């Protein structure tokens, strides 16, 4: 790509990806996002930002990009030049490849919202002469420019494409096209996040997990309390609507109507009763089994020390 | 990480609270969920400050054949991996040291030799080392988050130290002396999850977006259930029977090995009582003989000591396996009990609701 060719519109390979960026679907996993958040605190002296590699997977036609993880790469900003610590970049990549061999570089992040000359230089480093696959650039904006204090984090994703004549010393002709992204999390991650979000109101921003083995029961009682509150809220809302104090939302009404009288119609009531009773019997038996084995073990431990 | 050449003494840990960064917790859970039901593990990096041990980074070990908890900790490749990681972290300006492992497990199936050995050698070099156990089956079948931090208890370390000096490791007398039972092999540390300020800010932002219109959050919670901050009430659905079946299987296996171990012990007890009986007989006989000897003015037989040259008492078998298996079984039973209790609460609630 160092020949004197003028890139205007590159058909075929580029057209499907870089030039029609709306077809690229970027999915960010919370693990990557949280790593970037953490990385943003590790800014080096003399640098304006923290940069790092985004790892993940992409579909065969490059239309879906999944960002799974991120790590910091050291770099140095000096005047018009930027040097990226390639050694660290490569070794970290190898470390991640060891555990999940299929993971690949899908882009890079920087913790500054603006795009400048460094951005395109670093982008060239990540492109590494391969212009046919899209490289995602994610920017994290977490500093309020007017007050220089941390602000609510915002992140944007871009797909880069080269424009103009690219010569050896003139590599800053990159266009970053903003593309939409979605956050994706599994139900297991969501479970954790619901704990994490409990910590946000604490003064030390941490939440204590229930220790021991009775977590399930604690969760259950908390959730039942929540349901209770919700029912109160809904009935409050309904009575307000009925009294004409506020205007009701049709959607909510429809939803309530279809869900409240829910009852099992498909099976006969006697059949359900039978199933339920046997289920309860089974559960009771399990409980009995568990507690009797536990008692025996305790007894045996006590008795051997006596002998 | 083992330090066999230069045996260091165990010192008392200075930390008693574990604080996990939310990003680390996410990584552990992601790793576990991606490979479920394989039991994955990995090293933890962090720092100890005052009484808090902060876990700031975690990395996944590669998957070999991790059918047994803790088997991955001693692998050469994993130890190399760990050292590489530490060096790299230093290069990138992360001041963290190796503080332990995370390990996925089913209920309390993690009481085994591998885990104990690894923790012993690690706690020797770093008294604040911990092991984080994540019950991946709990979160996948019953959506209950279970992250627990463990460290070998002082009682266990005392027994271990004493056992190294005597010929009979883990004898009943030693256990009694140090108050070690199957309940306190490990010391459980309270775990909290910590958010960086940016994460807190983002969560607040998400919440305030939700609150901008009337009742939206509640509405979401009832209707859509699709944002991060709201509760999805997964815990209210009836439990998946897969979870209890899994535990019951493990429970039966453990009960089998418990019996096997117990048979050995019973054999020893029978031997012992037989020998003791013989000694008693010998003592009775010697008493009569002593009476005769006194009459004849001969030297008496020492009843308390001389039998030792004639009879040999059998050696007591180690109580180590018994301890571990008992601990596992108790753990399984506790989990089953909790599981069935919550199941019963839910079942009765549904029964009431359906009016049957």
Short mmCIF file of C-alpha atoms in Angstrom, two decimals, chain B residues 44-201:
data_model
loop_
_atom_site.label_atom_id
_atom_site.label_comp_id
_atom_site.label_asym_id
_atom_site.label_seq_id
_atom_site.Cartn_x
_atom_site.Cartn_y
_atom_site.Cartn_z
CA UNK B 44 -5.65 -13.47 40.58
CA UNK B 45 -3.53 -10.37 40.89
CA UNK B 46 -4.01 -7.73 43.50
CA UNK B 47 -2.68 -5.85 46.48
CA UNK B 48 -3.15 -6.06 50.22
CA UNK B 49 -3.59 -2.84 52.07
CA UNK B 50 -4.39 -2.69 55.77
CA UNK B 51 -7.13 -5.23 56.33
CA UNK B 52 -8.41 -5.38 52.79
CA UNK B 53 -7.16 -7.63 50.05
CA UNK B 54 -8.08 -6.06 46.73
CA UNK B 55 -8.34 -8.29 43.69
CA UNK B 56 -7.63 -6.01 40.78
CA UNK B 57 -6.92 -8.37 37.88
CA UNK B 58 -7.71 -11.87 36.86
CA UNK B 59 -6.69 -13.93 33.86
CA UNK B 60 -8.08 -17.19 32.59
CA UNK B 61 -5.93 -20.31 32.48
CA UNK B 62 -6.16 -22.23 29.28
CA UNK B 63 -8.41 -25.24 29.32
CA UNK B 64 -6.66 -28.55 29.51
CA UNK B 65 -8.38 -31.26 31.34
CA UNK B 66 -9.75 -29.54 34.35
CA UNK B 67 -12.01 -32.21 35.68
CA UNK B 68 -10.70 -31.85 39.21
CA UNK B 69 -10.64 -28.58 41.05
CA UNK B 70 -7.19 -27.29 41.69
CA UNK B 71 -5.41 -29.62 39.27
CA UNK B 72 -4.51 -26.67 37.08
CA UNK B 73 -2.69 -24.72 39.77
CA UNK B 74 0.44 -26.82 39.71
CA UNK B 75 0.79 -27.22 35.97
CA UNK B 76 4.17 -26.02 34.70
CA UNK B 77 2.62 -24.21 31.75
CA UNK B 78 0.26 -22.33 34.01
CA UNK B 79 3.04 -21.30 36.34
CA UNK B 80 5.04 -19.99 33.39
CA UNK B 81 1.92 -18.19 32.23
CA UNK B 82 1.62 -16.62 35.66
CA UNK B 83 5.20 -15.40 35.71
CA UNK B 84 4.83 -13.90 32.27
CA UNK B 85 1.71 -12.13 33.41
CA UNK B 86 3.38 -10.65 36.45
CA UNK B 87 6.25 -9.35 34.39
CA UNK B 88 3.94 -7.84 31.82
CA UNK B 89 1.78 -6.23 34.48
CA UNK B 90 4.87 -4.63 35.92
CA UNK B 91 5.80 -3.31 32.50
CA UNK B 92 2.41 -1.73 32.05
CA UNK B 93 2.62 -0.01 35.39
CA UNK B 94 0.22 -2.24 37.28
CA UNK B 95 1.55 -2.71 40.77
CA UNK B 96 0.04 -6.03 41.66
CA UNK B 97 1.26 -9.28 43.03
CA UNK B 98 0.04 -12.82 42.67
CA UNK B 99 -2.48 -13.39 45.43
CA UNK B 100 -4.27 -16.59 44.62
CA UNK B 101 -6.58 -18.31 42.23
CA UNK B 102 -10.17 -18.45 41.27
CA UNK B 103 -11.70 -21.83 40.68
CA UNK B 104 -15.10 -22.91 39.52
CA UNK B 105 -16.70 -25.69 41.40
CA UNK B 106 -19.97 -27.43 42.00
CA UNK B 107 -21.25 -26.75 45.49
CA UNK B 108 -18.44 -27.79 47.85
CA UNK B 109 -16.72 -30.25 45.60
CA UNK B 110 -13.46 -28.37 45.99
CA UNK B 111 -12.21 -30.10 49.12
CA UNK B 112 -9.37 -32.11 47.63
CA UNK B 113 -5.64 -32.65 47.81
CA UNK B 114 -4.76 -30.43 44.88
CA UNK B 115 -6.45 -27.41 46.38
CA UNK B 116 -5.03 -27.95 49.85
CA UNK B 117 -1.49 -28.56 48.59
CA UNK B 118 -1.48 -25.52 46.32
CA UNK B 119 -2.89 -23.30 49.00
CA UNK B 120 -0.39 -24.60 51.54
CA UNK B 121 2.57 -23.68 49.41
CA UNK B 122 1.07 -20.36 48.41
CA UNK B 123 0.10 -19.36 51.93
CA UNK B 124 3.61 -20.13 52.99
CA UNK B 125 5.05 -17.55 50.62
CA UNK B 126 2.16 -15.12 50.92
CA UNK B 127 0.06 -15.38 54.09
CA UNK B 128 -2.67 -13.26 52.55
CA UNK B 129 -3.27 -15.61 49.66
CA UNK B 130 -6.85 -16.58 48.92
CA UNK B 131 -8.85 -18.94 46.80
CA UNK B 132 -12.05 -17.67 45.24
CA UNK B 133 -14.62 -20.32 44.57
CA UNK B 134 -17.30 -19.60 42.05
CA UNK B 135 -20.19 -22.03 41.90
CA UNK B 136 -20.84 -22.01 38.19
CA UNK B 137 -23.70 -24.47 38.37
CA UNK B 138 -25.59 -22.24 40.79
CA UNK B 139 -25.57 -19.27 38.49
CA UNK B 140 -26.35 -21.29 35.38
CA UNK B 141 -29.26 -23.27 36.70
CA UNK B 142 -30.70 -21.22 39.54
CA UNK B 143 -29.27 -17.78 38.73
CA UNK B 144 -27.74 -17.39 42.14
CA UNK B 145 -24.42 -15.61 42.26
CA UNK B 146 -21.92 -17.41 44.42
CA UNK B 147 -18.44 -15.97 44.85
CA UNK B 148 -16.74 -17.04 48.06
CA UNK B 149 -13.22 -16.45 49.27
CA UNK B 150 -11.34 -19.05 51.27
CA UNK B 151 -8.05 -19.45 53.05
CA UNK B 152 -6.75 -22.40 55.03
CA UNK B 153 -7.66 -21.81 58.65
CA UNK B 154 -5.19 -21.34 61.46
CA UNK B 155 -6.36 -24.58 63.05
CA UNK B 156 -5.54 -26.46 59.86
CA UNK B 157 -2.12 -24.87 59.52
CA UNK B 158 -1.35 -25.71 63.14
CA UNK B 159 -2.26 -29.32 62.61
CA UNK B 160 -0.22 -29.37 59.42
CA UNK B 161 2.83 -27.93 61.18
CA UNK B 162 2.51 -30.38 64.07
CA UNK B 163 1.89 -33.25 61.68
CA UNK B 164 5.11 -32.51 59.83
CA UNK B 165 7.06 -33.06 63.01
CA UNK B 166 5.44 -36.30 64.12
CA UNK B 167 5.26 -39.59 62.33
CA UNK B 168 1.51 -39.80 62.40
CA UNK B 169 -0.02 -37.02 60.38
CA UNK B 170 -3.52 -35.90 61.11
CA UNK B 171 -4.22 -38.19 64.03
CA UNK B 172 -7.39 -37.79 66.03
CA UNK B 173 -5.41 -36.50 69.00
CA UNK B 174 -3.85 -33.75 66.89
CA UNK B 175 -7.21 -32.74 65.48
CA UNK B 176 -8.70 -32.57 68.95
CA UNK B 177 -5.79 -30.61 70.30
CA UNK B 178 -6.17 -27.92 67.63
CA UNK B 179 -9.96 -27.97 67.45
CA UNK B 180 -9.91 -28.87 63.79
CA UNK B 181 -13.11 -30.37 62.47
CA UNK B 182 -14.47 -30.72 58.98
CA UNK B 183 -16.27 -27.42 59.52
CA UNK B 184 -13.17 -25.29 59.82
CA UNK B 185 -10.61 -26.50 57.30
CA UNK B 186 -11.09 -23.25 55.47
CA UNK B 187 -11.71 -19.84 56.83
CA UNK B 188 -14.25 -17.98 54.75
CA UNK B 189 -13.61 -14.29 54.19
CA UNK B 190 -16.35 -11.79 53.46
CA UNK B 191 -16.34 -10.74 49.80
CA UNK B 192 -17.44 -7.39 48.53
CA UNK B 193 -17.60 -6.09 44.99
CA UNK B 194 -16.10 -2.69 44.37
CA UNK B 195 -16.92 -0.32 41.52
CA UNK B 196 -14.56 2.20 40.07
CA UNK B 197 -16.00 5.69 40.02
CA UNK B 198 -16.57 5.54 36.30
CA UNK B 199 -18.68 2.42 36.67
CA UNK B 200 -20.70 4.06 39.44
CA UNK B 201 -21.20 7.11 37.26
#
